[in-house]
């Protein structure tokens, strides 16, 4: 099978010659994240990292890593009360952020010329964008000290209005990247890590903006993926996301304690991606240990509607040859499976 044929079978929950493999990692340091509008060297490093990575591991699934333009910038410096959130003005088409995102996407797509692998863009939920704008990347885990939570308690309608405004901007960006730049689907990152806000608040006030973004994405592509981010072990309540209308689910198997087979049932039998912890065996294990872990996951979940990946991005300095070890183990497993397909 070609990469495209294999992915289509995965998407349709049909047997494959071997499971696809989808690992992603950043190409810049955390200090360089979000600096693409002001740091040209980091912007170029972000793009060129894809080229060197492809030379070592030509991926089954391409995800454009927008490290330096990762989270849409929204000015909230003037926000003193929740009502002020209604006045935010996120970037829209023609802005520097949109134009730079277009450039990054087109140039990375060109790096993968000749591959028939599906191409994802990375997108973030309106809540993550707003949270980052208010509190920065390090959100912490203390709900009682969360400014966003305080705003939700005081005036949830204003927070919802702000999330809706941001959703419109995210949708405009996704549409541009999918219709003008050669990308094909949205990999949407959502989370309520460590119960940043109470789950009932998330379901009532935040989930609608997630679903608005997914609805728009589903009009553009039939293989969008939901990434329920458990970065470095920060857990979520997967029940919050089980009714999201999305073709593929990825979550932090190790942070959540929910394996691929169990998660597949939770998400209504839809295709799932994951398995590996982001910085354990895949990063430090021997080839034999990685092979054994592949067998463990496929013994558990089978080979239909399953794609091997990780809880979140694997370390930036990983040797991409390790990802090939996973693919070769999947090939070996398919040749002699220990479970019935």
GROMACS .gro file of C-alpha atoms in nm:
model
  341
    1UNK     CA    1   0.000   0.000   0.000
    2UNK     CA    2   0.104   0.356  -0.054
    3UNK     CA    3   0.100   0.591   0.244
    4UNK     CA    4  -0.221   0.745   0.115
    5UNK     CA    5  -0.390   0.409   0.062
    6UNK     CA    6  -0.285   0.291   0.408
    7UNK     CA    7  -0.413   0.609   0.572
    8UNK     CA    8  -0.745   0.585   0.388
    9UNK     CA    9  -0.787   0.229   0.517
   10UNK     CA   10  -0.699   0.344   0.869
   11UNK     CA   11  -0.954   0.623   0.841
   12UNK     CA   12  -1.222   0.378   0.726
   13UNK     CA   13  -1.149   0.126   1.005
   14UNK     CA   14  -1.044  -0.130   0.744
   15UNK     CA   15  -0.752  -0.378   0.749
   16UNK     CA   16  -0.411  -0.242   0.645
   17UNK     CA   17  -0.085  -0.402   0.536
   18UNK     CA   18   0.063  -0.256   0.856
   19UNK     CA   19  -0.044   0.025   1.087
   20UNK     CA   20   0.065   0.379   0.997
   21UNK     CA   21   0.307   0.563   1.225
   22UNK     CA   22   0.261   0.928   1.326
   23UNK     CA   23   0.518   1.092   1.554
   24UNK     CA   24   0.576   1.466   1.569
   25UNK     CA   25   0.839   1.685   1.729
   26UNK     CA   26   0.929   2.052   1.735
   27UNK     CA   27   1.228   2.192   1.550
   28UNK     CA   28   1.309   2.489   1.772
   29UNK     CA   29   1.369   2.545   2.142
   30UNK     CA   30   1.089   2.652   2.375
   31UNK     CA   31   1.256   2.992   2.397
   32UNK     CA   32   1.207   3.028   2.021
   33UNK     CA   33   0.843   2.926   2.020
   34UNK     CA   34   0.598   3.202   1.925
   35UNK     CA   35   0.879   3.428   1.798
   36UNK     CA   36   0.823   3.389   1.425
   37UNK     CA   37   0.708   3.747   1.370
   38UNK     CA   38   1.025   3.895   1.519
   39UNK     CA   39   1.295   3.626   1.498
   40UNK     CA   40   1.369   3.541   1.137
   41UNK     CA   41   1.648   3.299   1.227
   42UNK     CA   42   1.411   3.093   1.442
   43UNK     CA   43   1.145   3.109   1.169
   44UNK     CA   44   1.391   2.965   0.915
   45UNK     CA   45   1.509   2.702   1.163
   46UNK     CA   46   1.147   2.601   1.214
   47UNK     CA   47   1.096   2.546   0.841
   48UNK     CA   48   1.427   2.382   0.759
   49UNK     CA   49   1.393   2.136   1.045
   50UNK     CA   50   1.128   1.956   0.841
   51UNK     CA   51   1.377   1.904   0.558
   52UNK     CA   52   1.645   1.738   0.770
   53UNK     CA   53   1.386   1.528   0.954
   54UNK     CA   54   1.232   1.402   0.629
   55UNK     CA   55   1.572   1.292   0.504
   56UNK     CA   56   1.598   1.053   0.799
   57UNK     CA   57   1.234   0.948   0.843
   58UNK     CA   58   0.994   1.012   0.557
   59UNK     CA   59   0.670   1.020   0.758
   60UNK     CA   60   0.350   0.824   0.702
   61UNK     CA   61   0.163   1.134   0.819
   62UNK     CA   62   0.296   1.487   0.775
   63UNK     CA   63   0.224   1.751   1.035
   64UNK     CA   64   0.344   2.102   0.971
   65UNK     CA   65   0.509   2.214   1.293
   66UNK     CA   66   0.447   2.585   1.332
   67UNK     CA   67   0.670   2.624   1.640
   68UNK     CA   68   0.746   2.991   1.588
   69UNK     CA   69   0.385   3.077   1.505
   70UNK     CA   70   0.236   2.816   1.732
   71UNK     CA   71  -0.034   3.003   1.920
   72UNK     CA   72  -0.216   3.292   1.763
   73UNK     CA   73  -0.124   3.622   1.935
   74UNK     CA   74  -0.415   3.810   2.088
   75UNK     CA   75  -0.363   4.138   2.272
   76UNK     CA   76  -0.531   4.121   2.614
   77UNK     CA   77  -0.309   4.381   2.781
   78UNK     CA   78  -0.608   4.612   2.820
   79UNK     CA   79  -0.831   4.349   2.980
   80UNK     CA   80  -0.916   4.437   3.339
   81UNK     CA   81  -1.262   4.287   3.366
   82UNK     CA   82  -1.431   3.995   3.191
   83UNK     CA   83  -1.644   4.238   2.988
   84UNK     CA   84  -1.323   4.375   2.833
   85UNK     CA   85  -1.274   4.038   2.665
   86UNK     CA   86  -1.557   4.123   2.427
   87UNK     CA   87  -1.329   4.386   2.272
   88UNK     CA   88  -1.040   4.158   2.173
   89UNK     CA   89  -0.931   4.166   1.810
   90UNK     CA   90  -0.742   3.852   1.707
   91UNK     CA   91  -0.551   3.846   1.378
   92UNK     CA   92  -0.752   3.810   1.060
   93UNK     CA   93  -0.666   3.761   0.690
   94UNK     CA   94  -0.407   4.010   0.569
   95UNK     CA   95  -0.245   4.045   0.910
   96UNK     CA   96   0.124   3.977   0.961
   97UNK     CA   97   0.041   3.658   1.152
   98UNK     CA   98  -0.174   3.522   0.870
   99UNK     CA   99   0.079   3.611   0.601
  100UNK     CA  100   0.370   3.458   0.793
  101UNK     CA  101   0.163   3.145   0.861
  102UNK     CA  102   0.089   3.121   0.492
  103UNK     CA  103   0.457   3.146   0.408
  104UNK     CA  104   0.557   2.881   0.662
  105UNK     CA  105   0.288   2.640   0.545
  106UNK     CA  106   0.361   2.675   0.174
  107UNK     CA  107   0.735   2.632   0.224
  108UNK     CA  108   0.695   2.324   0.443
  109UNK     CA  109   0.447   2.168   0.200
  110UNK     CA  110   0.709   2.214  -0.072
  111UNK     CA  111   0.963   2.023   0.141
  112UNK     CA  112   0.734   1.718   0.125
  113UNK     CA  113   0.686   1.732  -0.251
  114UNK     CA  114   0.662   1.381  -0.390
  115UNK     CA  115   0.512   1.230  -0.076
  116UNK     CA  116   0.156   1.103  -0.086
  117UNK     CA  117   0.122   1.119   0.294
  118UNK     CA  118  -0.166   1.330   0.428
  119UNK     CA  119  -0.064   1.679   0.542
  120UNK     CA  120  -0.194   1.828   0.866
  121UNK     CA  121  -0.168   2.179   0.997
  122UNK     CA  122  -0.138   2.238   1.371
  123UNK     CA  123  -0.417   2.441   1.529
  124UNK     CA  124  -0.502   2.533   1.886
  125UNK     CA  125  -0.839   2.569   2.051
  126UNK     CA  126  -0.976   2.917   2.120
  127UNK     CA  127  -0.941   2.845   2.492
  128UNK     CA  128  -0.571   2.765   2.465
  129UNK     CA  129  -0.520   3.084   2.265
  130UNK     CA  130  -0.709   3.297   2.516
  131UNK     CA  131  -0.541   3.129   2.811
  132UNK     CA  132  -0.198   3.189   2.662
  133UNK     CA  133  -0.283   3.552   2.593
  134UNK     CA  134  -0.392   3.605   2.953
  135UNK     CA  135  -0.147   3.387   3.146
  136UNK     CA  136   0.135   3.282   2.914
  137UNK     CA  137   0.250   2.933   2.818
  138UNK     CA  138   0.310   2.816   3.175
  139UNK     CA  139  -0.046   2.796   3.295
  140UNK     CA  140   0.026   2.601   3.614
  141UNK     CA  141  -0.224   2.371   3.779
  142UNK     CA  142  -0.380   2.580   4.055
  143UNK     CA  143  -0.738   2.638   3.950
  144UNK     CA  144  -0.796   2.883   4.234
  145UNK     CA  145  -0.534   3.118   4.091
  146UNK     CA  146  -0.643   3.097   3.730
  147UNK     CA  147  -0.741   3.435   3.590
  148UNK     CA  148  -0.947   3.268   3.319
  149UNK     CA  149  -1.132   3.068   3.583
  150UNK     CA  150  -1.197   3.384   3.779
  151UNK     CA  151  -1.336   3.548   3.468
  152UNK     CA  152  -1.557   3.244   3.405
  153UNK     CA  153  -1.694   3.258   3.757
  154UNK     CA  154  -1.764   3.629   3.731
  155UNK     CA  155  -1.897   3.661   3.377
  156UNK     CA  156  -1.905   3.339   3.173
  157UNK     CA  157  -2.099   3.502   2.888
  158UNK     CA  158  -1.815   3.745   2.822
  159UNK     CA  159  -1.561   3.463   2.819
  160UNK     CA  160  -1.779   3.268   2.575
  161UNK     CA  161  -1.809   3.576   2.354
  162UNK     CA  162  -1.430   3.610   2.346
  163UNK     CA  163  -1.385   3.243   2.262
  164UNK     CA  164  -1.636   3.280   1.980
  165UNK     CA  165  -1.444   3.578   1.839
  166UNK     CA  166  -1.121   3.378   1.851
  167UNK     CA  167  -1.292   3.077   1.690
  168UNK     CA  168  -1.381   3.293   1.390
  169UNK     CA  169  -1.015   3.387   1.352
  170UNK     CA  170  -0.897   3.027   1.390
  171UNK     CA  171  -1.148   2.918   1.129
  172UNK     CA  172  -1.032   3.186   0.888
  173UNK     CA  173  -0.670   3.081   0.937
  174UNK     CA  174  -0.747   2.710   0.892
  175UNK     CA  175  -0.948   2.781   0.578
  176UNK     CA  176  -0.664   2.982   0.427
  177UNK     CA  177  -0.404   2.715   0.502
  178UNK     CA  178  -0.620   2.432   0.367
  179UNK     CA  179  -0.749   2.606   0.056
  180UNK     CA  180  -0.447   2.815  -0.046
  181UNK     CA  181  -0.136   2.645   0.089
  182UNK     CA  182  -0.157   2.273   0.010
  183UNK     CA  183  -0.238   2.142   0.357
  184UNK     CA  184  -0.523   1.894   0.385
  185UNK     CA  185  -0.652   1.861   0.741
  186UNK     CA  186  -0.651   2.016   1.087
  187UNK     CA  187  -0.479   1.867   1.391
  188UNK     CA  188  -0.661   2.053   1.668
  189UNK     CA  189  -0.505   2.068   2.012
  190UNK     CA  190  -0.748   2.098   2.303
  191UNK     CA  191  -0.709   2.043   2.674
  192UNK     CA  192  -0.830   2.102   3.024
  193UNK     CA  193  -0.501   1.989   3.174
  194UNK     CA  194  -0.500   1.923   3.546
  195UNK     CA  195  -0.860   2.050   3.547
  196UNK     CA  196  -0.750   2.406   3.474
  197UNK     CA  197  -1.117   2.491   3.507
  198UNK     CA  198  -1.379   2.258   3.655
  199UNK     CA  199  -1.501   2.007   3.400
  200UNK     CA  200  -1.857   2.136   3.417
  201UNK     CA  201  -1.731   2.485   3.327
  202UNK     CA  202  -1.535   2.344   3.035
  203UNK     CA  203  -1.833   2.150   2.901
  204UNK     CA  204  -2.073   2.444   2.930
  205UNK     CA  205  -1.862   2.745   2.840
  206UNK     CA  206  -1.553   2.629   2.652
  207UNK     CA  207  -1.649   2.319   2.452
  208UNK     CA  208  -1.885   2.515   2.221
  209UNK     CA  209  -1.592   2.709   2.075
  210UNK     CA  210  -1.394   2.385   2.025
  211UNK     CA  211  -1.690   2.238   1.842
  212UNK     CA  212  -1.731   2.549   1.629
  213UNK     CA  213  -1.373   2.511   1.507
  214UNK     CA  214  -1.421   2.141   1.438
  215UNK     CA  215  -1.745   2.199   1.249
  216UNK     CA  216  -1.572   2.446   1.018
  217UNK     CA  217  -1.273   2.214   0.976
  218UNK     CA  218  -1.501   1.923   0.890
  219UNK     CA  219  -1.644   2.125   0.604
  220UNK     CA  220  -1.291   2.146   0.462
  221UNK     CA  221  -1.153   1.800   0.534
  222UNK     CA  222  -1.271   1.451   0.623
  223UNK     CA  223  -0.967   1.345   0.825
  224UNK     CA  224  -0.919   1.607   1.093
  225UNK     CA  225  -0.764   1.487   1.420
  226UNK     CA  226  -0.837   1.589   1.778
  227UNK     CA  227  -0.529   1.601   2.001
  228UNK     CA  228  -0.634   1.597   2.365
  229UNK     CA  229  -0.308   1.733   2.496
  230UNK     CA  230  -0.156   1.570   2.803
  231UNK     CA  231   0.182   1.737   2.758
  232UNK     CA  232   0.437   1.594   3.000
  233UNK     CA  233   0.182   1.398   3.198
  234UNK     CA  234  -0.086   1.662   3.256
  235UNK     CA  235  -0.411   1.468   3.249
  236UNK     CA  236  -0.757   1.554   3.118
  237UNK     CA  237  -1.101   1.403   3.158
  238UNK     CA  238  -1.154   1.228   2.827
  239UNK     CA  239  -1.528   1.218   2.887
  240UNK     CA  240  -1.532   1.591   2.807
  241UNK     CA  241  -1.438   1.520   2.447
  242UNK     CA  242  -1.610   1.194   2.359
  243UNK     CA  243  -1.897   1.365   2.173
  244UNK     CA  244  -1.670   1.586   1.963
  245UNK     CA  245  -1.740   1.535   1.593
  246UNK     CA  246  -1.396   1.449   1.458
  247UNK     CA  247  -1.270   1.154   1.250
  248UNK     CA  248  -0.954   1.068   1.451
  249UNK     CA  249  -0.871   1.092   1.823
  250UNK     CA  250  -0.529   1.120   1.987
  251UNK     CA  251  -0.479   1.150   2.362
  252UNK     CA  252  -0.209   1.096   2.624
  253UNK     CA  253  -0.240   0.723   2.687
  254UNK     CA  254   0.006   0.734   2.975
  255UNK     CA  255  -0.112   1.055   3.139
  256UNK     CA  256  -0.475   0.949   3.121
  257UNK     CA  257  -0.424   0.581   3.198
  258UNK     CA  258  -0.652   0.496   2.907
  259UNK     CA  259  -0.509   0.256   2.649
  260UNK     CA  260  -0.577   0.255   2.276
  261UNK     CA  261  -0.840  -0.020   2.288
  262UNK     CA  262  -1.027   0.137   2.578
  263UNK     CA  263  -1.009   0.480   2.417
  264UNK     CA  264  -1.136   0.346   2.087
  265UNK     CA  265  -1.447   0.223   2.267
  266UNK     CA  266  -1.488   0.552   2.453
  267UNK     CA  267  -1.475   0.746   2.127
  268UNK     CA  268  -1.737   0.534   1.955
  269UNK     CA  269  -1.503   0.307   1.762
  270UNK     CA  270  -1.347   0.591   1.564
  271UNK     CA  271  -0.982   0.562   1.450
  272UNK     CA  272  -0.726   0.639   1.720
  273UNK     CA  273  -0.362   0.741   1.731
  274UNK     CA  274  -0.107   0.708   2.008
  275UNK     CA  275   0.051   0.456   2.241
  276UNK     CA  276   0.398   0.574   2.335
  277UNK     CA  277   0.485   0.807   2.622
  278UNK     CA  278   0.647   1.113   2.469
  279UNK     CA  279   0.988   1.094   2.637
  280UNK     CA  280   1.028   0.739   2.767
  281UNK     CA  281   1.090   0.425   2.558
  282UNK     CA  282   1.066   0.609   2.226
  283UNK     CA  283   1.339   0.847   2.343
  284UNK     CA  284   1.568   0.631   2.557
  285UNK     CA  285   1.483   0.266   2.485
  286UNK     CA  286   1.682   0.019   2.279
  287UNK     CA  287   1.548  -0.097   1.945
  288UNK     CA  288   1.442  -0.420   2.111
  289UNK     CA  289   1.251  -0.230   2.379
  290UNK     CA  290   1.077  -0.014   2.120
  291UNK     CA  291   0.983  -0.323   1.919
  292UNK     CA  292   0.842  -0.488   2.232
  293UNK     CA  293   0.633  -0.180   2.306
  294UNK     CA  294   0.494  -0.178   1.952
  295UNK     CA  295   0.391  -0.540   1.996
  296UNK     CA  296   0.231  -0.460   2.331
  297UNK     CA  297   0.015  -0.182   2.187
  298UNK     CA  298  -0.091  -0.381   1.882
  299UNK     CA  299  -0.163  -0.691   2.089
  300UNK     CA  300  -0.399  -0.473   2.291
  301UNK     CA  301  -0.566  -0.268   2.019
  302UNK     CA  302  -0.523  -0.466   1.697
  303UNK     CA  303  -0.432  -0.321   1.362
  304UNK     CA  304  -0.764  -0.181   1.239
  305UNK     CA  305  -0.832   0.189   1.293
  306UNK     CA  306  -0.509   0.221   1.491
  307UNK     CA  307  -0.213   0.447   1.419
  308UNK     CA  308   0.097   0.440   1.638
  309UNK     CA  309   0.213   0.770   1.783
  310UNK     CA  310   0.284   0.935   2.116
  311UNK     CA  311   0.106   1.115   2.399
  312UNK     CA  312   0.231   1.446   2.261
  313UNK     CA  313   0.537   1.576   2.075
  314UNK     CA  314   0.846   1.363   2.130
  315UNK     CA  315   1.163   1.546   2.237
  316UNK     CA  316   1.306   1.793   1.988
  317UNK     CA  317   1.650   1.631   1.993
  318UNK     CA  318   1.526   1.276   1.933
  319UNK     CA  319   1.713   1.069   1.677
  320UNK     CA  320   1.455   1.031   1.399
  321UNK     CA  321   1.596   0.686   1.328
  322UNK     CA  322   1.401   0.574   1.636
  323UNK     CA  323   1.077   0.653   1.453
  324UNK     CA  324   1.187   0.421   1.175
  325UNK     CA  325   1.237   0.150   1.437
  326UNK     CA  326   0.867   0.183   1.521
  327UNK     CA  327   0.770   0.156   1.156
  328UNK     CA  328   0.989  -0.149   1.103
  329UNK     CA  329   0.841  -0.311   1.414
  330UNK     CA  330   0.491  -0.247   1.276
  331UNK     CA  331   0.593  -0.412   0.949
  332UNK     CA  332   0.731  -0.713   1.135
  333UNK     CA  333   0.419  -0.737   1.349
  334UNK     CA  334   0.192  -0.729   1.046
  335UNK     CA  335   0.387  -1.015   0.891
  336UNK     CA  336   0.331  -1.226   1.204
  337UNK     CA  337   0.047  -1.075   1.409
  338UNK     CA  338  -0.028  -1.215   1.750
  339UNK     CA  339  -0.392  -1.110   1.743
  340UNK     CA  340  -0.666  -1.169   1.492
  341UNK     CA  341  -0.719  -0.876   1.255
   0.00000   0.00000   0.00000
